[in-house]
Amino acid sequence: MRLCLEARQLACERDGRWLFRGLDVALKAGEVLRVEGPNGSGKTTLLKILCGQIADVDGEVRWQGRALPRARADLLANLLYLGHAPGIKANLTAIENLRWYQALSGDGCPDAQLEAALAEVGLAGFEDVPTAQLSAGQKRRVTLARLALSRRALWVLDEPFTAIDVAGVAALEHRLSDHAARGGAVLVTTHHPLSNVPGLRRLTLDGHRQVAS
Amino acid sequence: MKTTTSGLTEAAEPVREAGEGLGRAVVATFRRDLTAVARRPGDALTPLVFFAMVITLFPLGISPDPERLALIAPGVLWVAALLSALLSLDGLFRGDFEDGTLEQLLLAPHPLSLLVLAKVAVHWLTTGLPLALMAPLLGVLLALPQGSYLALSATLALGSGCISLIGAIGAGLTVGLARGGMLLSLLVLPLFMPVLIFGTGAMGAALGGGEWLGHLAVIGALLSVSLMAAPIAIAASLRISIHG
């Protein structure tokens, strides 16, 4: 079954201010959708609504044609969400962190594969170092190693480029387009232009107006 | 993937159904938390040291007379153990909340109540159980009479299980608050009263030469009820805290 995440007539109010109203979003297999807008325009909130974390909104979100929250469990089984916080435990090593994530998602995998994923994000030799000793960018890279391991179809990434260097940005852009080419879908917020991602779709949140292209 | 996208021979990511690999996720969470405690043993030792310190204060503050101490020993030991366990509850979800792993735990395609049960089990193993094992030693300090040491350990072992489970509900509710520790104490202390009553009741029965297993059975029943109901409440409290 082809991946399909849709939202219709979404409206979300925070502190007496509409973040967005009447917003329609559709994300299908093979697409990369970038949510953009100024700080505080509700990008993170929209991402959380679309992956079922926030439910008190108007409008409906449908996963594979079925409305949330009923379809929430199925959505979560296909979701890889990277939030603002790296989600890395400081007193565990990089490989222990990844091992937990893999077990949590139900895709247990051998250590050799975890090491390969860490090497791919430029952390070869740091496998057994407690992540507290890594730099902010390296911690972010441990998080990004999950993308290499994950077999989830839907990636929802909130500012994944934070603290990443130029080479890392290029590699991540390549990974996003590769994932889309393999039939996955990516929903991402970032201030990077993502110029190396072919067929990039944009959704601009700007106060009351939403511009989709 | 049942159908393939046009232009692609086969896609790597099939759209899947929920509910695979629950056991593995629970075991991994249990092991991860245990490893984290092993890396920072100070966190687990603090309640034990607190317990020992409080007990040491009583002979100094009241009287070193063994007869007077023996009179208050059961209650003091139980209350001090309860407060020590409470001290460690605030950190149960806070670390995970701050580094973002709690958010990821909530997004796992598994029942949250079972995943948090793994976390609570680690809390009991590293706090409640050591407290129960240590209590008889501190009982000697308070001249606890012979014959009630086993009752002390057994009631504390089961009772601290209740404390971990019930306290985790409060810890979940206060995890998003900057200074949730005090509020947590106010929220959950009243809920600990039944456990305390039957715990000290068992001690009193054992001291009087009576049957204390009945009291232990009641604590066991409280633990069973907590085991069934608390995980659901913990999961709900975490959802409220994280998602608002």
CSV table of C-alpha atoms in Angstrom, one decimal:
chain,number,residue,atom,x,y,z
A,1,MET,CA,0.0,0.0,0.0
A,2,ARG,CA,1.4,3.4,-0.9
A,3,LEU,CA,2.2,5.8,1.8
A,4,CYS,CA,-0.3,8.7,2.1
A,5,LEU,CA,-0.5,11.3,4.8
A,6,GLU,CA,-3.1,14.0,4.5
A,7,ALA,CA,-4.5,16.8,6.6
A,8,ARG,CA,-7.6,18.8,5.8
A,9,GLN,CA,-8.7,22.1,7.1
A,10,LEU,CA,-6.2,22.1,10.0
A,11,ALA,CA,-6.5,25.0,12.4
A,12,CYS,CA,-4.4,25.5,15.4
A,13,GLU,CA,-4.6,28.3,18.0
A,14,ARG,CA,-2.0,29.1,20.5
A,15,ASP,CA,-2.4,31.9,23.1
A,16,GLY,CA,-5.3,33.5,21.3
A,17,ARG,CA,-3.4,33.6,18.0
A,18,TRP,CA,-4.1,31.4,15.0
A,19,LEU,CA,-0.9,29.7,13.9
A,20,PHE,CA,-2.7,28.5,10.8
A,21,ARG,CA,-6.3,28.1,9.6
A,22,GLY,CA,-7.8,26.0,6.9
A,23,LEU,CA,-4.5,24.4,6.1
A,24,ASP,CA,-4.5,21.4,3.7
A,25,VAL,CA,-1.4,19.2,3.6
A,26,ALA,CA,-0.8,16.1,1.5
A,27,LEU,CA,2.3,14.0,1.6
A,28,LYS,CA,2.7,10.9,-0.7
A,29,ALA,CA,5.3,8.3,-1.3
A,30,GLY,CA,8.4,9.7,-3.1
A,31,GLU,CA,8.0,13.3,-1.9
A,32,VAL,CA,10.1,15.6,0.2
A,33,LEU,CA,8.0,18.4,1.7
A,34,ARG,CA,9.7,21.3,3.4
A,35,VAL,CA,7.8,23.3,5.9
A,36,GLU,CA,9.1,26.8,6.0
A,37,GLY,CA,8.3,30.1,7.8
A,38,PRO,CA,9.6,32.5,10.3
A,39,ASN,CA,10.4,31.6,13.9
A,40,GLY,CA,7.2,31.0,15.9
A,41,SER,CA,5.1,30.4,12.8
A,42,GLY,CA,4.1,26.9,14.0
A,43,LYS,CA,6.3,24.6,12.0
A,44,THR,CA,7.1,22.3,14.9
A,45,THR,CA,3.5,22.4,16.0
A,46,LEU,CA,2.4,21.4,12.5
A,47,LEU,CA,4.9,18.5,12.5
A,48,LYS,CA,3.6,17.3,15.8
A,49,ILE,CA,0.0,17.5,14.7
A,50,LEU,CA,0.8,15.5,11.5
A,51,CYS,CA,2.5,12.7,13.4
A,52,GLY,CA,-0.3,12.4,16.0
A,53,GLN,CA,1.5,14.0,19.0
A,54,ILE,CA,-0.9,16.9,19.3
A,55,ALA,CA,-4.5,16.1,19.1
A,56,ASP,CA,-6.4,19.2,20.2
A,57,VAL,CA,-6.7,20.9,16.9
A,58,ASP,CA,-9.5,21.5,14.4
A,59,GLY,CA,-9.6,19.6,11.2
A,60,GLU,CA,-8.5,16.0,10.6
A,61,VAL,CA,-5.3,14.1,9.8
A,62,ARG,CA,-5.6,10.9,7.8
A,63,TRP,CA,-3.0,8.2,7.5
A,64,GLN,CA,-3.5,5.8,4.6
A,65,GLY,CA,-7.0,7.2,4.3
A,66,ARG,CA,-7.9,6.5,8.0
A,67,ALA,CA,-8.4,9.3,10.4
A,68,LEU,CA,-6.3,9.9,13.5
A,69,PRO,CA,-6.4,9.1,16.4
A,70,ARG,CA,-7.7,5.7,15.3
A,71,ALA,CA,-4.9,5.2,12.8
A,72,ARG,CA,-2.3,6.6,15.2
A,73,ALA,CA,-0.7,3.2,16.1
A,74,ASP,CA,-0.3,2.4,12.4
A,75,LEU,CA,1.1,5.8,11.7
A,76,LEU,CA,3.6,5.4,14.6
A,77,ALA,CA,4.7,2.0,13.3
A,78,ASN,CA,5.9,3.8,10.1
A,79,LEU,CA,7.2,7.0,11.6
A,80,LEU,CA,10.7,8.1,12.3
A,81,TYR,CA,10.5,11.4,14.1
A,82,LEU,CA,13.6,13.5,15.0
A,83,GLY,CA,12.7,16.4,17.2
A,84,HIS,CA,14.5,19.5,18.5
A,85,ALA,CA,16.3,17.6,21.2
A,86,PRO,CA,18.8,15.0,19.9
A,87,GLY,CA,17.2,12.3,21.9
A,88,ILE,CA,20.5,10.9,22.9
A,89,LYS,CA,21.3,9.7,26.5
A,90,ALA,CA,24.5,11.3,27.6
A,91,ASN,CA,25.8,8.5,29.8
A,92,LEU,CA,25.3,5.8,27.2
A,93,THR,CA,27.6,5.3,24.2
A,94,ALA,CA,26.6,6.1,20.6
A,95,ILE,CA,26.1,2.4,19.9
A,96,GLU,CA,24.0,1.8,23.0
A,97,ASN,CA,21.8,4.7,22.1
A,98,LEU,CA,21.2,3.3,18.6
A,99,ARG,CA,20.7,-0.2,19.9
A,100,TRP,CA,17.9,1.1,22.1
A,101,TYR,CA,16.2,2.9,19.2
A,102,GLN,CA,16.4,-0.1,17.0
A,103,ALA,CA,14.9,-2.3,19.6
A,104,LEU,CA,12.2,0.3,20.3
A,105,SER,CA,11.2,0.4,16.7
A,106,GLY,CA,11.2,-3.4,16.4
A,107,ASP,CA,14.0,-3.6,13.9
A,108,GLY,CA,16.7,-5.2,16.0
A,109,CYS,CA,20.0,-5.3,14.0
A,110,PRO,CA,23.5,-6.6,14.6
A,111,ASP,CA,26.2,-4.4,16.0
A,112,ALA,CA,28.1,-4.5,12.8
A,113,GLN,CA,25.2,-2.7,11.1
A,114,LEU,CA,25.1,-0.1,13.9
A,115,GLU,CA,28.8,0.5,13.5
A,116,ALA,CA,28.5,0.9,9.8
A,117,ALA,CA,25.7,3.5,10.3
A,118,LEU,CA,27.9,5.4,12.7
A,119,ALA,CA,30.8,5.3,10.3
A,120,GLU,CA,28.5,6.6,7.6
A,121,VAL,CA,27.7,9.7,9.6
A,122,GLY,CA,31.5,10.2,10.3
A,123,LEU,CA,31.6,8.8,13.8
A,124,ALA,CA,33.8,5.8,13.2
A,125,GLY,CA,36.0,5.3,16.3
A,126,PHE,CA,33.4,7.0,18.5
A,127,GLU,CA,31.2,4.0,18.9
A,128,ASP,CA,32.1,3.3,22.5
A,129,VAL,CA,32.6,6.9,23.8
A,130,PRO,CA,29.8,8.1,26.1
A,131,THR,CA,27.9,10.7,24.1
A,132,ALA,CA,28.4,13.3,26.9
A,133,GLN,CA,31.9,13.6,25.6
A,134,LEU,CA,30.8,14.3,22.0
A,135,SER,CA,30.3,17.8,20.5
A,136,ALA,CA,26.8,19.1,19.7
A,137,GLY,CA,27.3,18.3,16.0
A,138,GLN,CA,28.5,14.8,16.8
A,139,LYS,CA,25.5,14.2,19.0
A,140,ARG,CA,23.2,15.3,16.2
A,141,ARG,CA,25.1,12.9,13.9
A,142,VAL,CA,24.3,10.0,16.3
A,143,THR,CA,20.7,11.0,15.9
A,144,LEU,CA,21.0,11.1,12.1
A,145,ALA,CA,22.6,7.6,12.1
A,146,ARG,CA,19.1,6.4,12.8
A,147,LEU,CA,18.1,7.5,9.3
A,148,ALA,CA,20.6,5.0,7.9
A,149,LEU,CA,19.2,2.2,10.0
A,150,SER,CA,15.6,2.9,9.9
A,151,ARG,CA,13.2,1.0,7.8
A,152,ARG,CA,10.4,3.5,8.5
A,153,ALA,CA,8.6,4.9,5.4
A,154,LEU,CA,7.7,8.3,6.9
A,155,TRP,CA,10.4,10.6,8.1
A,156,VAL,CA,9.4,13.7,10.1
A,157,LEU,CA,12.5,15.8,10.8
A,158,ASP,CA,12.4,19.0,12.9
A,159,GLU,CA,15.5,21.1,12.1
A,160,PRO,CA,17.7,18.1,11.4
A,161,PHE,CA,20.6,20.3,10.1
A,162,THR,CA,21.2,22.0,13.5
A,163,ALA,CA,24.9,22.0,14.4
A,164,ILE,CA,25.8,20.0,11.2
A,165,ASP,CA,28.8,21.0,9.1
A,166,VAL,CA,28.8,21.7,5.4
A,167,ALA,CA,29.8,18.1,4.4
A,168,GLY,CA,27.2,16.7,6.7
A,169,VAL,CA,24.4,18.9,5.2
A,170,ALA,CA,25.2,17.6,1.7
A,171,ALA,CA,25.2,14.0,2.9
A,172,LEU,CA,21.9,14.5,4.7
A,173,GLU,CA,20.3,16.2,1.6
A,174,HIS,CA,21.4,13.2,-0.4
A,175,ARG,CA,19.9,10.9,2.2
A,176,LEU,CA,16.6,12.6,2.1
A,177,SER,CA,16.3,12.5,-1.7
A,178,ASP,CA,17.5,8.9,-1.7
A,179,HIS,CA,14.8,8.0,0.8
A,180,ALA,CA,12.1,9.7,-1.3
A,181,ALA,CA,13.4,7.9,-4.4
A,182,ARG,CA,13.0,4.6,-2.7
A,183,GLY,CA,9.3,5.3,-2.1
A,184,GLY,CA,9.5,6.9,1.3
A,185,ALA,CA,8.3,10.4,2.3
A,186,VAL,CA,10.0,13.2,4.2
A,187,LEU,CA,8.5,16.1,6.1
A,188,VAL,CA,11.2,18.5,7.2
A,189,THR,CA,11.5,21.9,8.7
A,190,THR,CA,14.8,23.7,8.1
A,191,HIS,CA,16.2,27.1,7.2
A,192,HIS,CA,18.6,25.4,4.7
A,193,PRO,CA,17.6,25.8,1.1
A,194,LEU,CA,17.8,22.0,0.3
A,195,SER,CA,18.9,22.9,-3.2
A,196,ASN,CA,20.2,19.4,-3.8
A,197,VAL,CA,16.9,17.8,-3.3
A,198,PRO,CA,15.1,17.3,-6.6
A,199,GLY,CA,11.4,17.8,-6.7
A,200,LEU,CA,11.3,19.5,-3.4
A,201,ARG,CA,7.8,20.7,-2.4
A,202,ARG,CA,7.4,23.6,-0.1
A,203,LEU,CA,4.7,24.7,2.4
A,204,THR,CA,5.1,28.2,3.8
A,205,LEU,CA,3.5,29.1,7.1
A,206,ASP,CA,3.2,32.8,7.4
A,207,GLY,CA,0.7,34.0,9.9
A,208,HIS,CA,-2.7,33.6,8.4
A,209,ARG,CA,-1.7,32.8,4.8
A,210,GLN,CA,-0.4,29.5,3.8
A,211,VAL,CA,1.3,29.2,0.5
A,212,ALA,CA,1.7,25.7,-0.9
A,213,SER,CA,3.6,24.9,-4.0
B,1,MET,CA,5.4,-3.3,-0.2
B,2,LYS,CA,2.4,-4.7,-2.0
B,3,THR,CA,2.3,-2.3,-4.9
B,4,THR,CA,5.3,-0.6,-6.2
B,5,THR,CA,5.6,3.0,-7.3
B,6,SER,CA,5.8,3.8,-10.9
B,7,GLY,CA,9.4,3.8,-12.2
B,8,LEU,CA,10.7,1.9,-9.2
B,9,THR,CA,11.2,-1.8,-9.2
B,10,GLU,CA,10.8,-2.1,-5.5
B,11,ALA,CA,10.6,0.3,-2.6
B,12,ALA,CA,12.7,-0.3,0.5
B,13,GLU,CA,10.1,0.9,3.0
B,14,PRO,CA,6.9,-1.1,3.2
B,15,VAL,CA,4.1,0.6,5.0
B,16,ARG,CA,3.7,-1.6,8.1
B,17,GLU,CA,1.1,-2.6,10.7
B,18,ALA,CA,1.6,-1.7,14.3
B,19,GLY,CA,2.4,-4.0,17.2
B,20,GLU,CA,5.5,-5.9,16.3
B,21,GLY,CA,8.4,-6.4,18.7
B,22,LEU,CA,6.8,-5.3,22.0
B,23,GLY,CA,8.8,-7.7,24.1
B,24,ARG,CA,12.1,-6.6,22.6
B,25,ALA,CA,11.3,-2.9,23.1
B,26,VAL,CA,10.4,-3.5,26.8
B,27,VAL,CA,13.6,-5.5,27.4
B,28,ALA,CA,15.7,-2.9,25.6
B,29,THR,CA,14.2,-0.1,27.7
B,30,PHE,CA,14.8,-2.0,30.9
B,31,ARG,CA,18.5,-2.7,29.9
B,32,ARG,CA,19.1,0.8,28.8
B,33,ASP,CA,17.9,2.3,32.1
B,34,LEU,CA,19.8,-0.3,34.1
B,35,THR,CA,23.0,0.6,32.2
B,36,ALA,CA,22.4,4.3,32.7
B,37,VAL,CA,22.1,3.7,36.5
B,38,ALA,CA,25.3,1.5,36.5
B,39,ARG,CA,27.1,4.4,34.7
B,40,ARG,CA,26.0,6.8,37.4
B,41,PRO,CA,25.8,4.8,40.6
B,42,GLY,CA,25.7,8.1,42.7
B,43,ASP,CA,22.1,8.7,41.7
B,44,ALA,CA,21.1,5.3,43.0
B,45,LEU,CA,23.2,5.6,46.2
B,46,THR,CA,21.7,9.0,47.2
B,47,PRO,CA,18.4,7.6,48.6
B,48,LEU,CA,20.3,4.9,50.5
B,49,VAL,CA,22.7,7.4,52.1
B,50,PHE,CA,19.7,9.6,52.9
B,51,PHE,CA,17.9,6.7,54.5
B,52,ALA,CA,21.0,5.9,56.7
B,53,MET,CA,21.5,9.6,57.6
B,54,VAL,CA,17.8,10.0,58.7
B,55,ILE,CA,17.9,6.9,60.8
B,56,THR,CA,21.2,8.0,62.4
B,57,LEU,CA,19.5,11.2,63.5
B,58,PHE,CA,16.9,9.5,65.7
B,59,PRO,CA,19.3,8.1,68.4
B,60,LEU,CA,20.9,11.5,68.5
B,61,GLY,CA,17.7,13.5,68.6
B,62,ILE,CA,15.6,11.4,70.9
B,63,SER,CA,17.7,9.2,73.1
B,64,PRO,CA,20.2,6.4,72.7
B,65,ASP,CA,18.1,4.4,75.2
B,66,PRO,CA,17.3,1.1,73.4
B,67,GLU,CA,13.9,0.7,74.9
B,68,ARG,CA,12.6,4.0,73.8
B,69,LEU,CA,14.2,3.6,70.3
B,70,ALA,CA,12.7,0.1,70.0
B,71,LEU,CA,9.3,1.7,70.5
B,72,ILE,CA,9.5,4.0,67.6
B,73,ALA,CA,11.8,1.9,65.4
B,74,PRO,CA,9.2,0.3,63.1
B,75,GLY,CA,7.5,3.6,62.2
B,76,VAL,CA,10.7,5.5,61.8
B,77,LEU,CA,12.2,2.9,59.5
B,78,TRP,CA,9.1,2.8,57.3
B,79,VAL,CA,8.7,6.5,57.1
B,80,ALA,CA,12.4,7.1,56.4
B,81,ALA,CA,12.4,4.4,53.7
B,82,LEU,CA,9.3,6.0,52.2
B,83,LEU,CA,10.8,9.4,52.1
B,84,SER,CA,14.0,8.1,50.6
B,85,ALA,CA,12.2,6.4,47.8
B,86,LEU,CA,10.2,9.6,47.2
B,87,LEU,CA,13.5,11.6,47.0
B,88,SER,CA,14.5,9.5,43.9
B,89,LEU,CA,11.1,9.6,42.2
B,90,ASP,CA,11.5,13.1,40.8
B,91,GLY,CA,14.4,12.0,38.6
B,92,LEU,CA,12.5,9.0,37.2
B,93,PHE,CA,11.4,10.7,33.9
B,94,ARG,CA,13.2,14.0,34.2
B,95,GLY,CA,16.4,12.9,32.5
B,96,ASP,CA,14.5,11.4,29.6
B,97,PHE,CA,12.4,14.4,29.3
B,98,GLU,CA,15.3,16.8,29.1
B,99,ASP,CA,17.3,14.8,26.5
B,100,GLY,CA,14.3,14.1,24.3
B,101,THR,CA,14.2,10.3,24.7
B,102,LEU,CA,10.9,10.5,26.6
B,103,GLU,CA,9.4,12.1,23.4
B,104,GLN,CA,10.8,9.2,21.4
B,105,LEU,CA,9.4,6.7,23.9
B,106,LEU,CA,5.9,8.2,23.5
B,107,LEU,CA,6.3,7.8,19.7
B,108,ALA,CA,7.2,4.1,19.9
B,109,PRO,CA,4.5,2.0,18.2
B,110,HIS,CA,3.9,0.1,21.5
B,111,PRO,CA,1.6,0.5,24.5
B,112,LEU,CA,3.3,3.2,26.5
B,113,SER,CA,2.1,1.7,29.8
B,114,LEU,CA,4.3,-1.4,29.2
B,115,LEU,CA,7.3,0.6,28.3
B,116,VAL,CA,7.1,2.8,31.4
B,117,LEU,CA,6.6,-0.4,33.4
B,118,ALA,CA,10.2,-1.3,32.4
B,119,LYS,CA,11.4,2.1,33.7
B,120,VAL,CA,9.5,1.7,37.0
B,121,ALA,CA,10.9,-1.8,37.4
B,122,VAL,CA,14.4,-0.4,37.1
B,123,HIS,CA,13.5,2.3,39.7
B,124,TRP,CA,12.3,-0.4,42.1
B,125,LEU,CA,15.4,-2.6,41.5
B,126,THR,CA,17.8,0.3,42.1
B,127,THR,CA,15.9,2.0,44.9
B,128,GLY,CA,13.1,0.0,46.6
B,129,LEU,CA,14.9,-3.3,46.8
B,130,PRO,CA,18.2,-1.9,48.1
B,131,LEU,CA,16.2,0.1,50.7
B,132,ALA,CA,14.4,-3.1,51.8
B,133,LEU,CA,17.7,-5.0,52.1
B,134,MET,CA,19.4,-2.2,54.0
B,135,ALA,CA,16.6,-1.6,56.4
B,136,PRO,CA,17.5,-4.5,58.8
B,137,LEU,CA,21.0,-3.1,59.2
B,138,LEU,CA,19.6,0.3,60.2
B,139,GLY,CA,17.1,-1.6,62.4
B,140,VAL,CA,20.0,-2.7,64.5
B,141,LEU,CA,20.9,0.9,65.0
B,142,LEU,CA,17.4,1.6,66.4
B,143,ALA,CA,17.5,-1.5,68.6
B,144,LEU,CA,14.6,-3.0,66.6
B,145,PRO,CA,13.6,-6.1,68.6
B,146,GLN,CA,14.3,-9.6,67.3
B,147,GLY,CA,11.7,-11.3,65.3
B,148,SER,CA,10.6,-8.3,63.2
B,149,TYR,CA,13.6,-8.1,60.8
B,150,LEU,CA,12.1,-10.4,58.2
B,151,ALA,CA,8.8,-8.6,58.4
B,152,LEU,CA,10.6,-5.2,57.9
B,153,SER,CA,12.4,-6.4,54.8
B,154,ALA,CA,9.5,-8.3,53.3
B,155,THR,CA,7.0,-5.4,53.8
B,156,LEU,CA,9.4,-2.8,52.5
B,157,ALA,CA,10.3,-4.9,49.4
B,158,LEU,CA,6.6,-5.2,48.4
B,159,GLY,CA,5.6,-1.8,49.7
B,160,SER,CA,8.4,0.0,47.8
B,161,GLY,CA,7.0,-1.6,44.6
B,162,CYS,CA,3.7,0.2,45.3
B,163,ILE,CA,5.7,3.4,46.0
B,164,SER,CA,7.6,3.2,42.7
B,165,LEU,CA,4.4,2.5,40.8
B,166,ILE,CA,2.2,5.2,42.4
B,167,GLY,CA,5.0,7.7,42.6
B,168,ALA,CA,5.6,7.3,38.9
B,169,ILE,CA,2.2,8.7,38.2
B,170,GLY,CA,3.1,11.9,40.1
B,171,ALA,CA,6.5,11.9,38.5
B,172,GLY,CA,4.8,11.8,35.1
B,173,LEU,CA,2.5,14.6,35.9
B,174,THR,CA,5.2,16.9,37.2
B,175,VAL,CA,7.9,16.1,34.6
B,176,GLY,CA,7.3,19.2,32.6
B,177,LEU,CA,7.5,21.5,35.6
B,178,ALA,CA,10.7,23.3,36.5
B,179,ARG,CA,10.4,22.6,40.2
B,180,GLY,CA,8.2,19.6,40.3
B,181,GLY,CA,9.8,17.8,43.2
B,182,MET,CA,7.9,19.5,45.9
B,183,LEU,CA,4.6,19.2,44.1
B,184,LEU,CA,5.3,15.6,43.4
B,185,SER,CA,5.7,14.9,47.2
B,186,LEU,CA,2.4,16.7,47.9
B,187,LEU,CA,0.6,14.7,45.2
B,188,VAL,CA,1.7,11.2,46.0
B,189,LEU,CA,2.4,11.2,49.8
B,190,PRO,CA,-1.4,10.8,50.6
B,191,LEU,CA,-1.5,7.9,48.3
B,192,PHE,CA,1.3,6.1,50.2
B,193,MET,CA,-0.7,6.1,53.4
B,194,PRO,CA,-2.4,2.7,53.0
B,195,VAL,CA,1.0,1.1,52.3
B,196,LEU,CA,2.5,2.7,55.3
B,197,ILE,CA,-0.4,1.6,57.5
B,198,PHE,CA,-0.2,-2.0,56.6
B,199,GLY,CA,3.6,-1.9,56.6
B,200,THR,CA,3.9,-0.7,60.1
B,201,GLY,CA,0.9,-2.9,61.0
B,202,ALA,CA,2.9,-6.0,59.9
B,203,MET,CA,5.8,-4.8,62.1
B,204,GLY,CA,3.6,-4.3,65.1
B,205,ALA,CA,2.1,-7.8,64.6
B,206,ALA,CA,5.5,-9.3,64.3
B,207,LEU,CA,6.7,-7.6,67.4
B,208,GLY,CA,3.7,-8.7,69.3
B,209,GLY,CA,4.4,-12.3,68.3
B,210,GLY,CA,1.3,-12.4,66.2
B,211,GLU,CA,0.6,-13.2,62.6
B,212,TRP,CA,2.1,-10.6,60.2
B,213,LEU,CA,1.7,-12.4,57.0
B,214,GLY,CA,-1.9,-11.2,56.7
B,215,HIS,CA,-0.6,-7.6,56.6
B,216,LEU,CA,2.0,-8.6,54.0
B,217,ALA,CA,-0.8,-10.2,51.9
B,218,VAL,CA,-2.7,-6.9,52.0
B,219,ILE,CA,0.4,-5.0,50.8
B,220,GLY,CA,0.8,-7.7,48.1
B,221,ALA,CA,-2.8,-7.0,47.1
B,222,LEU,CA,-2.1,-3.3,46.9
B,223,LEU,CA,0.9,-4.1,44.8
B,224,SER,CA,-1.2,-6.2,42.4
B,225,VAL,CA,-3.8,-3.5,42.0
B,226,SER,CA,-1.0,-0.9,41.5
B,227,LEU,CA,0.6,-3.1,38.9
B,228,MET,CA,-2.6,-3.3,36.9
B,229,ALA,CA,-3.8,0.2,37.2
B,230,ALA,CA,-0.7,2.4,37.7
B,231,PRO,CA,1.0,1.8,34.3
B,232,ILE,CA,-2.1,3.1,32.5
B,233,ALA,CA,-2.2,6.1,34.8
B,234,ILE,CA,1.5,6.7,34.3
B,235,ALA,CA,1.2,6.6,30.5
B,236,ALA,CA,-1.8,9.0,30.7
B,237,SER,CA,0.1,11.4,33.0
B,238,LEU,CA,3.1,11.4,30.6
B,239,ARG,CA,0.9,12.2,27.6
B,240,ILE,CA,-0.7,15.1,29.5
B,241,SER,CA,2.8,16.4,30.4
B,242,ILE,CA,4.4,16.1,27.0
B,243,HIS,CA,1.5,16.8,24.6
B,244,GLY,CA,-0.5,19.2,26.8
